[in-house]
Amino acid sequence: MNWPRPYHPPTNLYNSQQRQKIMGVFNMFRRSERRGTDPGSSFGMSEAGAKEDTAPFTQMPDEGFTEFGPSQFGDSLASPLSAHGSDDAAVERSGQQEQRARRRVNARPGTRVLIIDESAAVVSGLRRMMRQNQLDPIEALGGQRGLELAFSARPELIFLAVAMPGMSGFNVLRSLRRDERTRDVPVIMMSGNAQATEADYVRRMGADDFMTKPFSRADVFLRIERLLDPDLMPRRPTEPAPLS
């Protein structure tokens, strides 16, 4: 009878101790088949002892999958795991390419932009964005000061926070629309409240767009771009921009 030759595991897969363990277990079963006896009893081992001794061997395939990878076991092992990741990466790359291909339209350099907010951090962040795009920011911490600057500095665009102590953004907007000096100045309202009811309310009061805090640089300049006329100057639109 032809018995199988001794098993020699790949030398690059396991360390020497693991290879000796595997070879020992394999040869144990090989000898037990010749004798027709139970593998555990041939070494004076109980059934539990045999199972314990062979445990490392039964766990080895898990290590083998990690070592060899998909090329050794076929693409069927890797495809379900990597297909979605590849699709997501392709979609992300496509979106980035589309975004780079689309040229952002900026307002004319020197456009005066009034920023009215109680938060110094928000005012500072918007100021930096405006200057980076060669716009001229005017700053006001609070509604009353903002209304004074709106009448005196004659801005061409206003960013106005909704919630402010003292004079709220609602009251500032109402005063801006009642005065002929600021009646036609585009106003973008800002709020930490993402509810559409608030955005709709300020639109009906006379705001030209709405932006939810926190916002990104792309959010800011997308809203500026919506309000630009052919001469790249902010103008009040005949129809409000869609909510976003």
PDB file of N, CA, C and O in Angstrom, residues 19-97:
ATOM      1  N   ARG A  19       6.461  24.688  12.335  1.00  0.00           N
ATOM      2  CA  ARG A  19       6.636  23.621  11.345  1.00  0.00           C
ATOM      3  C   ARG A  19       6.805  22.264  12.016  1.00  0.00           C
ATOM      4  O   ARG A  19       6.257  21.252  11.570  1.00  0.00           O
ATOM      5  N   GLN A  20       7.572  22.244  13.118  1.00  0.00           N
ATOM      6  CA  GLN A  20       7.744  20.985  13.844  1.00  0.00           C
ATOM      7  C   GLN A  20       6.420  20.490  14.398  1.00  0.00           C
ATOM      8  O   GLN A  20       6.119  19.292  14.384  1.00  0.00           O
ATOM      9  N   LYS A  21       5.590  21.392  14.888  1.00  0.00           N
ATOM     10  CA  LYS A  21       4.290  21.017  15.418  1.00  0.00           C
ATOM     11  C   LYS A  21       3.416  20.403  14.316  1.00  0.00           C
ATOM     12  O   LYS A  21       2.766  19.390  14.493  1.00  0.00           O
ATOM     13  N   ILE A  22       3.389  21.057  13.153  1.00  0.00           N
ATOM     14  CA  ILE A  22       2.560  20.568  12.041  1.00  0.00           C
ATOM     15  C   ILE A  22       3.049  19.206  11.566  1.00  0.00           C
ATOM     16  O   ILE A  22       2.265  18.281  11.351  1.00  0.00           O
ATOM     17  N   MET A  23       4.372  19.081  11.402  1.00  0.00           N
ATOM     18  CA  MET A  23       4.923  17.792  10.938  1.00  0.00           C
ATOM     19  C   MET A  23       4.647  16.693  11.944  1.00  0.00           C
ATOM     20  O   MET A  23       4.332  15.554  11.574  1.00  0.00           O
ATOM     21  N   GLY A  24       4.735  17.011  13.231  1.00  0.00           N
ATOM     22  CA  GLY A  24       4.455  16.004  14.245  1.00  0.00           C
ATOM     23  C   GLY A  24       3.016  15.521  14.201  1.00  0.00           C
ATOM     24  O   GLY A  24       2.734  14.328  14.294  1.00  0.00           O
ATOM     25  N   VAL A  25       2.092  16.442  14.059  1.00  0.00           N
ATOM     26  CA  VAL A  25       0.677  16.073  14.001  1.00  0.00           C
ATOM     27  C   VAL A  25       0.392  15.245  12.751  1.00  0.00           C
ATOM     28  O   VAL A  25      -0.313  14.241  12.785  1.00  0.00           O
ATOM     29  N   PHE A  26       0.959  15.676  11.608  1.00  0.00           N
ATOM     30  CA  PHE A  26       0.722  14.948  10.363  1.00  0.00           C
ATOM     31  C   PHE A  26       1.259  13.524  10.459  1.00  0.00           C
ATOM     32  O   PHE A  26       0.590  12.549  10.092  1.00  0.00           O
ATOM     33  N   ASN A  27       2.486  13.374  10.943  1.00  0.00           N
ATOM     34  CA  ASN A  27       3.086  12.041  11.050  1.00  0.00           C
ATOM     35  C   ASN A  27       2.354  11.180  12.070  1.00  0.00           C
ATOM     36  O   ASN A  27       2.305   9.942  11.948  1.00  0.00           O
ATOM     37  N   MET A  28       1.757  11.829  13.107  1.00  0.00           N
ATOM     38  CA  MET A  28       0.984  11.062  14.079  1.00  0.00           C
ATOM     39  C   MET A  28      -0.201  10.396  13.395  1.00  0.00           C
ATOM     40  O   MET A  28      -0.483   9.217  13.594  1.00  0.00           O
ATOM     41  N   PHE A  29      -0.919  11.164  12.559  1.00  0.00           N
ATOM     42  CA  PHE A  29      -2.052  10.594  11.849  1.00  0.00           C
ATOM     43  C   PHE A  29      -1.597   9.558  10.815  1.00  0.00           C
ATOM     44  O   PHE A  29      -2.279   8.572  10.560  1.00  0.00           O
ATOM     45  N   ARG A  30      -0.448   9.795  10.196  1.00  0.00           N
ATOM     46  CA  ARG A  30       0.075   8.842   9.220  1.00  0.00           C
ATOM     47  C   ARG A  30       0.358   7.497   9.860  1.00  0.00           C
ATOM     48  O   ARG A  30       0.010   6.433   9.335  1.00  0.00           O
ATOM     49  N   ARG A  31       0.986   7.511  11.062  1.00  0.00           N
ATOM     50  CA  ARG A  31       1.283   6.251  11.762  1.00  0.00           C
ATOM     51  C   ARG A  31       0.009   5.584  12.264  1.00  0.00           C
ATOM     52  O   ARG A  31      -0.115   4.372  12.260  1.00  0.00           O
ATOM     53  N   SER A  32      -0.966   6.402  12.707  1.00  0.00           N
ATOM     54  CA  SER A  32      -2.198   5.802  13.224  1.00  0.00           C
ATOM     55  C   SER A  32      -2.981   5.118  12.109  1.00  0.00           C
ATOM     56  O   SER A  32      -3.657   4.116  12.345  1.00  0.00           O
ATOM     57  N   GLU A  33      -2.896   5.673  10.884  1.00  0.00           N
ATOM     58  CA  GLU A  33      -3.584   5.021   9.773  1.00  0.00           C
ATOM     59  C   GLU A  33      -2.967   3.667   9.460  1.00  0.00           C
ATOM     60  O   GLU A  33      -3.652   2.718   9.105  1.00  0.00           O
ATOM     61  N   ARG A  34      -1.653   3.571   9.561  1.00  0.00           N
ATOM     62  CA  ARG A  34      -0.971   2.284   9.326  1.00  0.00           C
ATOM     63  C   ARG A  34      -1.399   1.234  10.352  1.00  0.00           C
ATOM     64  O   ARG A  34      -1.611   0.081  10.044  1.00  0.00           O
ATOM     65  N   ARG A  35      -1.526   1.678  11.620  1.00  0.00           N
ATOM     66  CA  ARG A  35      -1.838   0.731  12.692  1.00  0.00           C
ATOM     67  C   ARG A  35      -3.336   0.505  12.845  1.00  0.00           C
ATOM     68  O   ARG A  35      -3.759  -0.447  13.502  1.00  0.00           O
ATOM     69  N   GLY A  36      -4.151   1.397  12.290  1.00  0.00           N
ATOM     70  CA  GLY A  36      -5.593   1.281  12.484  1.00  0.00           C
ATOM     71  C   GLY A  36      -6.024   1.652  13.872  1.00  0.00           C
ATOM     72  O   GLY A  36      -7.013   1.126  14.385  1.00  0.00           O
ATOM     73  N   THR A  37      -5.291   2.537  14.531  1.00  0.00           N
ATOM     74  CA  THR A  37      -5.605   2.939  15.902  1.00  0.00           C
ATOM     75  C   THR A  37      -5.998   4.392  15.934  1.00  0.00           C
ATOM     76  O   THR A  37      -5.830   5.130  14.962  1.00  0.00           O
ATOM     77  N   ASP A  38      -6.488   4.851  17.098  1.00  0.00           N
ATOM     78  CA  ASP A  38      -6.852   6.250  17.285  1.00  0.00           C
ATOM     79  C   ASP A  38      -5.585   7.088  17.401  1.00  0.00           C
ATOM     80  O   ASP A  38      -4.620   6.666  18.052  1.00  0.00           O
ATOM     81  N   PRO A  39      -5.522   8.239  16.777  1.00  0.00           N
ATOM     82  CA  PRO A  39      -4.304   9.050  16.831  1.00  0.00           C
ATOM     83  C   PRO A  39      -3.879   9.391  18.235  1.00  0.00           C
ATOM     84  O   PRO A  39      -2.696   9.398  18.551  1.00  0.00           O
ATOM     85  N   GLY A  40      -4.817   9.685  19.107  1.00  0.00           N
ATOM     86  CA  GLY A  40      -4.443  10.059  20.457  1.00  0.00           C
ATOM     87  C   GLY A  40      -3.875   8.896  21.243  1.00  0.00           C
ATOM     88  O   GLY A  40      -2.907   9.023  21.981  1.00  0.00           O
ATOM     89  N   SER A  41      -4.454   7.687  21.059  1.00  0.00           N
ATOM     90  CA  SER A  41      -4.004   6.546  21.859  1.00  0.00           C
ATOM     91  C   SER A  41      -2.631   6.071  21.451  1.00  0.00           C
ATOM     92  O   SER A  41      -1.921   5.459  22.231  1.00  0.00           O
ATOM     93  N   SER A  42      -2.208   6.321  20.193  1.00  0.00           N
ATOM     94  CA  SER A  42      -0.893   5.857  19.760  1.00  0.00           C
ATOM     95  C   SER A  42       0.221   6.560  20.508  1.00  0.00           C
ATOM     96  O   SER A  42       1.326   6.041  20.586  1.00  0.00           O
ATOM     97  N   PHE A  43      -0.077   7.738  21.054  1.00  0.00           N
ATOM     98  CA  PHE A  43       0.924   8.460  21.839  1.00  0.00           C
ATOM     99  C   PHE A  43       0.584   8.467  23.307  1.00  0.00           C
ATOM    100  O   PHE A  43       1.157   9.215  24.074  1.00  0.00           O
ATOM    101  N   GLY A  44      -0.417   7.653  23.689  1.00  0.00           N
ATOM    102  CA  GLY A  44      -0.808   7.622  25.084  1.00  0.00           C
ATOM    103  C   GLY A  44      -1.545   8.874  25.490  1.00  0.00           C
ATOM    104  O   GLY A  44      -1.496   9.262  26.649  1.00  0.00           O
ATOM    105  N   MET A  45      -2.250   9.526  24.530  1.00  0.00           N
ATOM    106  CA  MET A  45      -2.937  10.777  24.811  1.00  0.00           C
ATOM    107  C   MET A  45      -4.427  10.520  24.864  1.00  0.00           C
ATOM    108  O   MET A  45      -4.960   9.664  24.172  1.00  0.00           O
ATOM    109  N   SER A  46      -5.107  11.299  25.708  1.00  0.00           N
ATOM    110  CA  SER A  46      -6.556  11.255  25.729  1.00  0.00           C
ATOM    111  C   SER A  46      -7.098  12.020  24.531  1.00  0.00           C
ATOM    112  O   SER A  46      -6.370  12.740  23.844  1.00  0.00           O
ATOM    113  N   GLU A  47      -8.403  11.880  24.284  1.00  0.00           N
ATOM    114  CA  GLU A  47      -9.026  12.600  23.172  1.00  0.00           C
ATOM    115  C   GLU A  47      -8.899  14.112  23.354  1.00  0.00           C
ATOM    116  O   GLU A  47      -8.633  14.851  22.419  1.00  0.00           O
ATOM    117  N   ALA A  48      -9.060  14.565  24.614  1.00  0.00           N
ATOM    118  CA  ALA A  48      -8.924  15.992  24.881  1.00  0.00           C
ATOM    119  C   ALA A  48      -7.501  16.447  24.639  1.00  0.00           C
ATOM    120  O   ALA A  48      -7.251  17.530  24.102  1.00  0.00           O
ATOM    121  N   GLY A  49      -6.537  15.589  25.034  1.00  0.00           N
ATOM    122  CA  GLY A  49      -5.141  15.955  24.819  1.00  0.00           C
ATOM    123  C   GLY A  49      -4.806  16.051  23.355  1.00  0.00           C
ATOM    124  O   GLY A  49      -4.052  16.913  22.923  1.00  0.00           O
ATOM    125  N   ALA A  50      -5.366  15.130  22.569  1.00  0.00           N
ATOM    126  CA  ALA A  50      -5.105  15.173  21.131  1.00  0.00           C
ATOM    127  C   ALA A  50      -5.660  16.438  20.517  1.00  0.00           C
ATOM    128  O   ALA A  50      -5.041  17.061  19.664  1.00  0.00           O
ATOM    129  N   LYS A  51      -6.866  16.830  20.952  1.00  0.00           N
ATOM    130  CA  LYS A  51      -7.458  18.046  20.423  1.00  0.00           C
ATOM    131  C   LYS A  51      -6.634  19.256  20.808  1.00  0.00           C
ATOM    132  O   LYS A  51      -6.441  20.174  20.025  1.00  0.00           O
ATOM    133  N   GLU A  52      -6.135  19.232  22.054  1.00  0.00           N
ATOM    134  CA  GLU A  52      -5.339  20.369  22.507  1.00  0.00           C
ATOM    135  C   GLU A  52      -4.052  20.478  21.713  1.00  0.00           C
ATOM    136  O   GLU A  52      -3.597  21.549  21.361  1.00  0.00           O
ATOM    137  N   ASP A  53      -3.452  19.302  21.425  1.00  0.00           N
ATOM    138  CA  ASP A  53      -2.192  19.291  20.720  1.00  0.00           C
ATOM    139  C   ASP A  53      -2.350  19.755  19.271  1.00  0.00           C
ATOM    140  O   ASP A  53      -1.446  20.334  18.691  1.00  0.00           O
ATOM    141  N   THR A  54      -3.501  19.460  18.691  1.00  0.00           N
ATOM    142  CA  THR A  54      -3.712  19.815  17.285  1.00  0.00           C
ATOM    143  C   THR A  54      -4.321  21.196  17.112  1.00  0.00           C
ATOM    144  O   THR A  54      -4.537  21.620  15.991  1.00  0.00           O
ATOM    145  N   ALA A  55      -4.629  21.906  18.211  1.00  0.00           N
ATOM    146  CA  ALA A  55      -5.270  23.212  18.097  1.00  0.00           C
ATOM    147  C   ALA A  55      -4.479  24.196  17.261  1.00  0.00           C
ATOM    148  O   ALA A  55      -5.038  24.883  16.407  1.00  0.00           O
ATOM    149  N   PRO A  56      -3.123  24.276  17.446  1.00  0.00           N
ATOM    150  CA  PRO A  56      -2.377  25.226  16.608  1.00  0.00           C
ATOM    151  C   PRO A  56      -2.526  24.931  15.125  1.00  0.00           C
ATOM    152  O   PRO A  56      -2.524  25.817  14.303  1.00  0.00           O
ATOM    153  N   PHE A  57      -2.627  23.661  14.798  1.00  0.00           N
ATOM    154  CA  PHE A  57      -2.739  23.290  13.390  1.00  0.00           C
ATOM    155  C   PHE A  57      -4.071  23.746  12.803  1.00  0.00           C
ATOM    156  O   PHE A  57      -4.136  24.222  11.678  1.00  0.00           O
ATOM    157  N   THR A  58      -5.154  23.603  13.591  1.00  0.00           N
ATOM    158  CA  THR A  58      -6.462  24.014  13.074  1.00  0.00           C
ATOM    159  C   THR A  58      -6.576  25.524  12.943  1.00  0.00           C
ATOM    160  O   THR A  58      -7.405  26.015  12.209  1.00  0.00           O
ATOM    161  N   GLN A  59      -5.734  26.275  13.656  1.00  0.00           N
ATOM    162  CA  GLN A  59      -5.772  27.724  13.573  1.00  0.00           C
ATOM    163  C   GLN A  59      -4.880  28.278  12.474  1.00  0.00           C
ATOM    164  O   GLN A  59      -4.984  29.433  12.122  1.00  0.00           O
ATOM    165  N   MET A  60      -4.000  27.434  11.938  1.00  0.00           N
ATOM    166  CA  MET A  60      -3.034  27.927  10.971  1.00  0.00           C
ATOM    167  C   MET A  60      -3.651  28.508   9.700  1.00  0.00           C
ATOM    168  O   MET A  60      -3.134  29.457   9.158  1.00  0.00           O
ATOM    169  N   PRO A  61      -4.735  27.925   9.144  1.00  0.00           N
ATOM    170  CA  PRO A  61      -5.271  28.509   7.910  1.00  0.00           C
ATOM    171  C   PRO A  61      -5.579  29.994   8.010  1.00  0.00           C
ATOM    172  O   PRO A  61      -5.430  30.716   7.047  1.00  0.00           O
ATOM    173  N   ASP A  62      -5.995  30.474   9.230  1.00  0.00           N
ATOM    174  CA  ASP A  62      -6.251  31.898   9.365  1.00  0.00           C
ATOM    175  C   ASP A  62      -4.992  32.711   9.109  1.00  0.00           C
ATOM    176  O   ASP A  62      -5.018  33.749   8.471  1.00  0.00           O
ATOM    177  N   GLU A  63      -3.865  32.222   9.638  1.00  0.00           N
ATOM    178  CA  GLU A  63      -2.611  32.914   9.396  1.00  0.00           C
ATOM    179  C   GLU A  63      -2.212  32.816   7.925  1.00  0.00           C
ATOM    180  O   GLU A  63      -1.688  33.735   7.339  1.00  0.00           O
ATOM    181  N   GLY A  64      -2.503  31.644   7.326  1.00  0.00           N
ATOM    182  CA  GLY A  64      -2.145  31.448   5.929  1.00  0.00           C
ATOM    183  C   GLY A  64      -2.841  32.433   5.025  1.00  0.00           C
ATOM    184  O   GLY A  64      -2.258  32.938   4.076  1.00  0.00           O
ATOM    185  N   PHE A  65      -4.122  32.757   5.290  1.00  0.00           N
ATOM    186  CA  PHE A  65      -4.837  33.710   4.446  1.00  0.00           C
ATOM    187  C   PHE A  65      -4.165  35.078   4.511  1.00  0.00           C
ATOM    188  O   PHE A  65      -4.067  35.771   3.523  1.00  0.00           O
ATOM    189  N   THR A  66      -3.678  35.431   5.690  1.00  0.00           N
ATOM    190  CA  THR A  66      -3.027  36.727   5.833  1.00  0.00           C
ATOM    191  C   THR A  66      -1.683  36.744   5.128  1.00  0.00           C
ATOM    192  O   THR A  66      -1.320  37.716   4.484  1.00  0.00           O
ATOM    193  N   GLU A  67      -0.952  35.650   5.234  1.00  0.00           N
ATOM    194  CA  GLU A  67       0.372  35.587   4.645  1.00  0.00           C
ATOM    195  C   GLU A  67       0.321  35.570   3.114  1.00  0.00           C
ATOM    196  O   GLU A  67       1.002  36.316   2.452  1.00  0.00           O
ATOM    197  N   PHE A  68      -0.526  34.675   2.585  1.00  0.00           N
ATOM    198  CA  PHE A  68      -0.523  34.483   1.148  1.00  0.00           C
ATOM    199  C   PHE A  68      -1.256  35.592   0.397  1.00  0.00           C
ATOM    200  O   PHE A  68      -0.809  36.057  -0.633  1.00  0.00           O
ATOM    201  N   GLY A  69      -2.398  35.983   0.917  1.00  0.00           N
ATOM    202  CA  GLY A  69      -3.182  37.004   0.239  1.00  0.00           C
ATOM    203  C   GLY A  69      -3.991  36.435  -0.904  1.00  0.00           C
ATOM    204  O   GLY A  69      -3.969  35.242  -1.192  1.00  0.00           O
ATOM    205  N   PRO A  70      -4.711  37.256  -1.634  1.00  0.00           N
ATOM    206  CA  PRO A  70      -5.651  36.829  -2.660  1.00  0.00           C
ATOM    207  C   PRO A  70      -4.989  36.093  -3.815  1.00  0.00           C
ATOM    208  O   PRO A  70      -5.583  35.218  -4.410  1.00  0.00           O
ATOM    209  N   SER A  71      -3.726  36.416  -4.147  1.00  0.00           N
ATOM    210  CA  SER A  71      -3.116  35.815  -5.316  1.00  0.00           C
ATOM    211  C   SER A  71      -2.931  34.315  -5.158  1.00  0.00           C
ATOM    212  O   SER A  71      -2.907  33.578  -6.134  1.00  0.00           O
ATOM    213  N   GLN A  72      -2.796  33.803  -3.914  1.00  0.00           N
ATOM    214  CA  GLN A  72      -2.608  32.380  -3.680  1.00  0.00           C
ATOM    215  C   GLN A  72      -3.913  31.614  -3.607  1.00  0.00           C
ATOM    216  O   GLN A  72      -3.964  30.448  -3.926  1.00  0.00           O
ATOM    217  N   PHE A  73      -4.976  32.255  -3.170  1.00  0.00           N
ATOM    218  CA  PHE A  73      -6.234  31.559  -2.949  1.00  0.00           C
ATOM    219  C   PHE A  73      -7.308  31.934  -3.958  1.00  0.00           C
ATOM    220  O   PHE A  73      -8.428  31.478  -3.862  1.00  0.00           O
ATOM    221  N   GLY A  74      -7.000  32.785  -4.905  1.00  0.00           N
ATOM    222  CA  GLY A  74      -8.001  33.162  -5.894  1.00  0.00           C
ATOM    223  C   GLY A  74      -8.664  34.476  -5.545  1.00  0.00           C
ATOM    224  O   GLY A  74      -8.716  34.889  -4.400  1.00  0.00           O
ATOM    225  N   ASP A  75      -9.187  35.158  -6.563  1.00  0.00           N
ATOM    226  CA  ASP A  75      -9.804  36.460  -6.358  1.00  0.00           C
ATOM    227  C   ASP A  75     -11.110  36.379  -5.590  1.00  0.00           C
ATOM    228  O   ASP A  75     -11.583  37.372  -5.067  1.00  0.00           O
ATOM    229  N   SER A  76     -11.713  35.191  -5.509  1.00  0.00           N
ATOM    230  CA  SER A  76     -13.008  35.085  -4.838  1.00  0.00           C
ATOM    231  C   SER A  76     -12.936  35.445  -3.374  1.00  0.00           C
ATOM    232  O   SER A  76     -13.918  35.833  -2.773  1.00  0.00           O
ATOM    233  N   LEU A  77     -11.758  35.331  -2.772  1.00  0.00           N
ATOM    234  CA  LEU A  77     -11.616  35.671  -1.361  1.00  0.00           C
ATOM    235  C   LEU A  77     -11.508  37.174  -1.158  1.00  0.00           C
ATOM    236  O   LEU A  77     -11.948  37.699  -0.151  1.00  0.00           O
ATOM    237  N   ALA A  78     -10.912  37.847  -2.118  1.00  0.00           N
ATOM    238  CA  ALA A  78     -10.654  39.268  -1.931  1.00  0.00           C
ATOM    239  C   ALA A  78     -11.717  40.152  -2.539  1.00  0.00           C
ATOM    240  O   ALA A  78     -11.962  41.239  -2.048  1.00  0.00           O
ATOM    241  N   SER A  79     -12.360  39.711  -3.582  1.00  0.00           N
ATOM    242  CA  SER A  79     -13.282  40.591  -4.295  1.00  0.00           C
ATOM    243  C   SER A  79     -14.393  41.150  -3.435  1.00  0.00           C
ATOM    244  O   SER A  79     -14.659  42.345  -3.464  1.00  0.00           O
ATOM    245  N   PRO A  80     -15.101  40.321  -2.613  1.00  0.00           N
ATOM    246  CA  PRO A  80     -16.180  40.899  -1.812  1.00  0.00           C
ATOM    247  C   PRO A  80     -15.703  41.955  -0.829  1.00  0.00           C
ATOM    248  O   PRO A  80     -16.443  42.833  -0.448  1.00  0.00           O
ATOM    249  N   LEU A  81     -14.437  41.853  -0.401  1.00  0.00           N
ATOM    250  CA  LEU A  81     -13.923  42.799   0.578  1.00  0.00           C
ATOM    251  C   LEU A  81     -13.450  44.086  -0.072  1.00  0.00           C
ATOM    252  O   LEU A  81     -13.550  45.151   0.513  1.00  0.00           O
ATOM    253  N   SER A  82     -12.935  43.994  -1.275  1.00  0.00           N
ATOM    254  CA  SER A  82     -12.309  45.164  -1.884  1.00  0.00           C
ATOM    255  C   SER A  82     -13.161  45.843  -2.933  1.00  0.00           C
ATOM    256  O   SER A  82     -12.859  46.948  -3.328  1.00  0.00           O
ATOM    257  N   ALA A  83     -14.218  45.193  -3.380  1.00  0.00           N
ATOM    258  CA  ALA A  83     -14.999  45.773  -4.467  1.00  0.00           C
ATOM    259  C   ALA A  83     -15.625  47.096  -4.067  1.00  0.00           C
ATOM    260  O   ALA A  83     -15.533  48.089  -4.780  1.00  0.00           O
ATOM    261  N   HIS A  84     -16.253  47.126  -2.873  1.00  0.00           N
ATOM    262  CA  HIS A  84     -16.908  48.359  -2.439  1.00  0.00           C
ATOM    263  C   HIS A  84     -15.900  49.460  -2.192  1.00  0.00           C
ATOM    264  O   HIS A  84     -16.133  50.621  -2.519  1.00  0.00           O
ATOM    265  N   GLY A  85     -14.755  49.085  -1.610  1.00  0.00           N
ATOM    266  CA  GLY A  85     -13.742  50.094  -1.370  1.00  0.00           C
ATOM    267  C   GLY A  85     -13.237  50.710  -2.663  1.00  0.00           C
ATOM    268  O   GLY A  85     -13.010  51.910  -2.749  1.00  0.00           O
ATOM    269  N   SER A  86     -13.064  49.881  -3.697  1.00  0.00           N
ATOM    270  CA  SER A  86     -12.606  50.395  -4.980  1.00  0.00           C
ATOM    271  C   SER A  86     -13.628  51.323  -5.595  1.00  0.00           C
ATOM    272  O   SER A  86     -13.286  52.368  -6.150  1.00  0.00           O
ATOM    273  N   ASP A  87     -14.909  50.931  -5.500  1.00  0.00           N
ATOM    274  CA  ASP A  87     -15.964  51.776  -6.050  1.00  0.00           C
ATOM    275  C   ASP A  87     -16.000  53.125  -5.340  1.00  0.00           C
ATOM    276  O   ASP A  87     -16.119  54.173  -5.973  1.00  0.00           O
ATOM    277  N   ASP A  88     -15.916  53.098  -3.997  1.00  0.00           N
ATOM    278  CA  ASP A  88     -15.957  54.346  -3.243  1.00  0.00           C
ATOM    279  C   ASP A  88     -14.781  55.247  -3.612  1.00  0.00           C
ATOM    280  O   ASP A  88     -14.926  56.460  -3.757  1.00  0.00           O
ATOM    281  N   ALA A  89     -13.603  54.631  -3.766  1.00  0.00           N
ATOM    282  CA  ALA A  89     -12.423  55.425  -4.117  1.00  0.00           C
ATOM    283  C   ALA A  89     -12.573  56.035  -5.505  1.00  0.00           C
ATOM    284  O   ALA A  89     -12.197  57.176  -5.736  1.00  0.00           O
ATOM    285  N   ALA A  90     -13.153  55.251  -6.428  1.00  0.00           N
ATOM    286  CA  ALA A  90     -13.351  55.769  -7.785  1.00  0.00           C
ATOM    287  C   ALA A  90     -14.332  56.933  -7.797  1.00  0.00           C
ATOM    288  O   ALA A  90     -14.124  57.935  -8.481  1.00  0.00           O
ATOM    289  N   VAL A  91     -15.408  56.805  -6.999  1.00  0.00           N
ATOM    290  CA  VAL A  91     -16.391  57.891  -6.922  1.00  0.00           C
ATOM    291  C   VAL A  91     -15.767  59.139  -6.327  1.00  0.00           C
ATOM    292  O   VAL A  91     -15.986  60.256  -6.790  1.00  0.00           O
ATOM    293  N   GLU A  92     -14.954  58.945  -5.278  1.00  0.00           N
ATOM    294  CA  GLU A  92     -14.309  60.092  -4.638  1.00  0.00           C
ATOM    295  C   GLU A  92     -13.341  60.780  -5.603  1.00  0.00           C
ATOM    296  O   GLU A  92     -13.313  62.002  -5.694  1.00  0.00           O
ATOM    297  N   ARG A  93     -12.551  59.975  -6.341  1.00  0.00           N
ATOM    298  CA  ARG A  93     -11.623  60.578  -7.307  1.00  0.00           C
ATOM    299  C   ARG A  93     -12.371  61.330  -8.391  1.00  0.00           C
ATOM    300  O   ARG A  93     -11.962  62.405  -8.827  1.00  0.00           O
ATOM    301  N   SER A  94     -13.491  60.748  -8.845  1.00  0.00           N
ATOM    302  CA  SER A  94     -14.286  61.406  -9.873  1.00  0.00           C
ATOM    303  C   SER A  94     -14.833  62.740  -9.377  1.00  0.00           C
ATOM    304  O   SER A  94     -14.823  63.741 -10.098  1.00  0.00           O
ATOM    305  N   GLY A  95     -15.330  62.755  -8.115  1.00  0.00           N
ATOM    306  CA  GLY A  95     -15.852  63.989  -7.546  1.00  0.00           C
ATOM    307  C   GLY A  95     -14.781  65.048  -7.407  1.00  0.00           C
ATOM    308  O   GLY A  95     -15.012  66.235  -7.667  1.00  0.00           O
ATOM    309  N   GLN A  96     -13.568  64.624  -7.000  1.00  0.00           N
ATOM    310  CA  GLN A  96     -12.473  65.582  -6.861  1.00  0.00           C
ATOM    311  C   GLN A  96     -12.061  66.154  -8.210  1.00  0.00           C
ATOM    312  O   GLN A  96     -11.783  67.343  -8.335  1.00  0.00           O
ATOM    313  N   GLN A  97     -12.031  65.299  -9.247  1.00  0.00           N
ATOM    314  CA  GLN A  97     -11.673  65.779 -10.573  1.00  0.00           C
ATOM    315  C   GLN A  97     -12.714  66.759 -11.102  1.00  0.00           C
ATOM    316  O   GLN A  97     -12.385  67.773 -11.713  1.00  0.00           O
TER     317      GLN A  97
END
